[in-house]
mmCIF file of C-alpha atoms in Angstrom:
data_model
loop_
_atom_site.group_PDB
_atom_site.id
_atom_site.type_symbol
_atom_site.label_atom_id
_atom_site.label_comp_id
_atom_site.label_asym_id
_atom_site.label_seq_id
_atom_site.Cartn_x
_atom_site.Cartn_y
_atom_site.Cartn_z
ATOM 1 C CA MET A 159 11.885 -28.122 45.177
ATOM 2 C CA TYR A 160 9.144 -24.595 45.713
ATOM 3 C CA LYS A 161 6.066 -24.338 45.022
ATOM 4 C CA ARG A 162 5.292 -21.147 46.459
ATOM 5 C CA ILE A 163 7.202 -18.644 46.251
ATOM 6 C CA LEU A 164 6.209 -15.204 47.596
ATOM 7 C CA VAL A 165 7.445 -12.412 45.970
ATOM 8 C CA PRO A 166 7.553 -8.567 47.688
ATOM 9 C CA VAL A 167 6.724 -6.058 44.661
ATOM 10 C CA ASP A 168 6.682 -2.049 45.280
ATOM 11 C CA GLY A 169 7.948 -1.204 41.284
ATOM 12 C CA SER A 170 11.587 -0.655 41.431
ATOM 13 C CA GLN A 171 14.622 -2.018 39.891
ATOM 14 C CA THR A 172 15.574 -4.316 42.810
ATOM 15 C CA SER A 173 11.952 -5.310 43.180
ATOM 16 C CA ASN A 174 11.618 -6.231 38.915
ATOM 17 C CA LYS A 175 14.962 -8.410 39.311
ATOM 18 C CA ALA A 176 14.107 -10.009 42.548
ATOM 19 C CA LEU A 177 10.688 -11.311 41.021
ATOM 20 C CA LEU A 178 12.892 -12.262 37.661
ATOM 21 C CA ALA A 179 14.890 -14.764 40.060
ATOM 22 C CA ALA A 180 11.770 -15.961 41.656
ATOM 23 C CA LEU A 181 9.931 -16.279 38.303
ATOM 24 C CA GLN A 182 13.322 -18.229 36.622
ATOM 25 C CA VAL A 183 13.217 -20.479 40.735
ATOM 26 C CA ALA A 184 9.167 -21.540 40.355
ATOM 27 C CA ARG A 185 9.441 -22.255 36.174
ATOM 28 C CA ASN A 186 12.563 -24.358 36.995
ATOM 29 C CA SER A 187 10.447 -26.682 40.188
ATOM 30 C CA GLY A 188 7.267 -26.345 38.986
ATOM 31 C CA GLY A 189 5.343 -23.702 41.506
ATOM 32 C CA TRP A 190 3.878 -20.129 40.832
ATOM 33 C CA VAL A 191 4.622 -16.772 42.788
ATOM 34 C CA ARG A 192 2.212 -14.998 45.446
ATOM 35 C CA LEU A 193 2.843 -10.880 44.271
ATOM 36 C CA VAL A 194 2.351 -8.871 47.393
ATOM 37 C CA HIS A 195 2.467 -5.215 47.721
ATOM 38 C CA VAL A 196 2.499 -3.216 50.883
ATOM 39 C CA LEU A 197 0.897 0.524 52.201
ATOM 40 C CA ASP A 198 1.409 1.655 55.109
ATOM 41 C CA GLU A 199 -1.386 4.751 54.579
ATOM 42 C CA LEU A 200 -0.418 5.378 58.229
ATOM 43 C CA THR A 201 2.831 6.416 57.241
ATOM 44 C CA SER A 202 1.088 9.496 55.760
ATOM 45 C CA LEU A 203 -1.216 10.326 58.991
ATOM 46 C CA ARG A 204 2.068 12.618 60.628
ATOM 47 C CA GLY A 205 0.879 15.625 61.604
ATOM 48 C CA ASP A 206 4.194 17.798 59.744
ATOM 49 C CA ALA A 207 2.990 15.649 56.653
ATOM 50 C CA PRO A 208 2.188 18.066 53.311
ATOM 51 C CA TYR A 209 -0.809 16.573 52.272
ATOM 52 C CA GLY A 210 -2.652 16.952 55.460
ATOM 53 C CA GLY A 211 -5.525 18.388 53.654
ATOM 54 C CA TYR A 212 -6.299 15.929 51.063
ATOM 55 C CA LEU A 213 -5.253 12.646 52.967
ATOM 56 C CA GLY A 214 -8.265 10.566 51.423
ATOM 57 C CA GLU A 215 -6.935 11.667 47.583
ATOM 58 C CA LEU A 216 -3.659 10.666 49.004
ATOM 59 C CA ILE A 217 -4.716 6.930 49.629
ATOM 60 C CA ARG A 218 -6.176 6.791 47.098
ATOM 61 C CA VAL A 219 -3.453 7.775 45.285
ATOM 62 C CA MET A 220 -1.179 5.205 46.982
ATOM 63 C CA ARG A 221 -4.028 2.600 46.312
ATOM 64 C CA GLU A 222 -3.739 3.047 42.747
ATOM 65 C CA ALA A 223 -0.146 3.034 43.246
ATOM 66 C CA GLY A 224 -0.521 -0.348 44.860
ATOM 67 C CA THR A 225 -2.473 -1.763 42.090
ATOM 68 C CA LYS A 226 -0.156 -0.749 38.837
ATOM 69 C CA VAL A 227 2.584 -2.754 40.593
ATOM 70 C CA ARG A 228 0.872 -5.708 41.292
ATOM 71 C CA ASP A 229 -0.650 -6.154 37.564
ATOM 72 C CA ASP A 230 2.671 -4.937 36.102
ATOM 73 C CA ALA A 231 4.326 -8.013 38.046
ATOM 74 C CA MET A 232 1.150 -9.600 37.083
ATOM 75 C CA ALA A 233 2.308 -9.643 33.414
ATOM 76 C CA ILE A 234 5.662 -9.492 34.541
ATOM 77 C CA SER A 235 4.837 -13.279 35.650
ATOM 78 C CA GLN A 236 2.702 -14.249 33.092
ATOM 79 C CA ALA A 237 5.287 -13.044 29.737
ATOM 80 C CA ALA A 238 7.098 -15.420 32.252
ATOM 81 C CA GLY A 239 4.876 -18.548 31.707
ATOM 82 C CA VAL A 240 4.379 -18.714 35.935
ATOM 83 C CA GLU A 241 1.545 -18.611 37.069
ATOM 84 C CA GLY A 242 1.222 -14.978 39.931
ATOM 85 C CA ARG A 243 -1.968 -14.576 42.494
ATOM 86 C CA GLN A 244 -1.588 -10.691 43.885
ATOM 87 C CA HIS A 245 -2.983 -10.237 47.569
ATOM 88 C CA ALA A 246 -2.342 -6.064 48.393
ATOM 89 C CA VAL A 247 -1.053 -6.017 52.654
ATOM 90 C CA ARG A 248 -2.337 -2.837 54.881
ATOM 91 C CA PRO A 249 -0.391 -3.541 58.142
ATOM 92 C CA LEU A 250 -3.023 -3.773 61.293
ATOM 93 C CA ARG A 251 -2.169 -0.807 64.172
#
């Protein structure tokens, strides 16, 4: 019934449980999952942010962490025998 399933991932235990449920649905219906991680860089631009002078470094670390979250979710998907595709989202402002 479901061929394409959008699965937001953030690496949390709750997110991983949702991923496993989505993988089961995809496997049962012959579908695939699109793994999405949202990186909102502008939330770090507040005036009281403790990393003020290191914003470029903070964003780099956030991007690397997001890539790891997606890669880990992709590995879970592959281990479950379900096709997965990754996508990073940066909200427009």
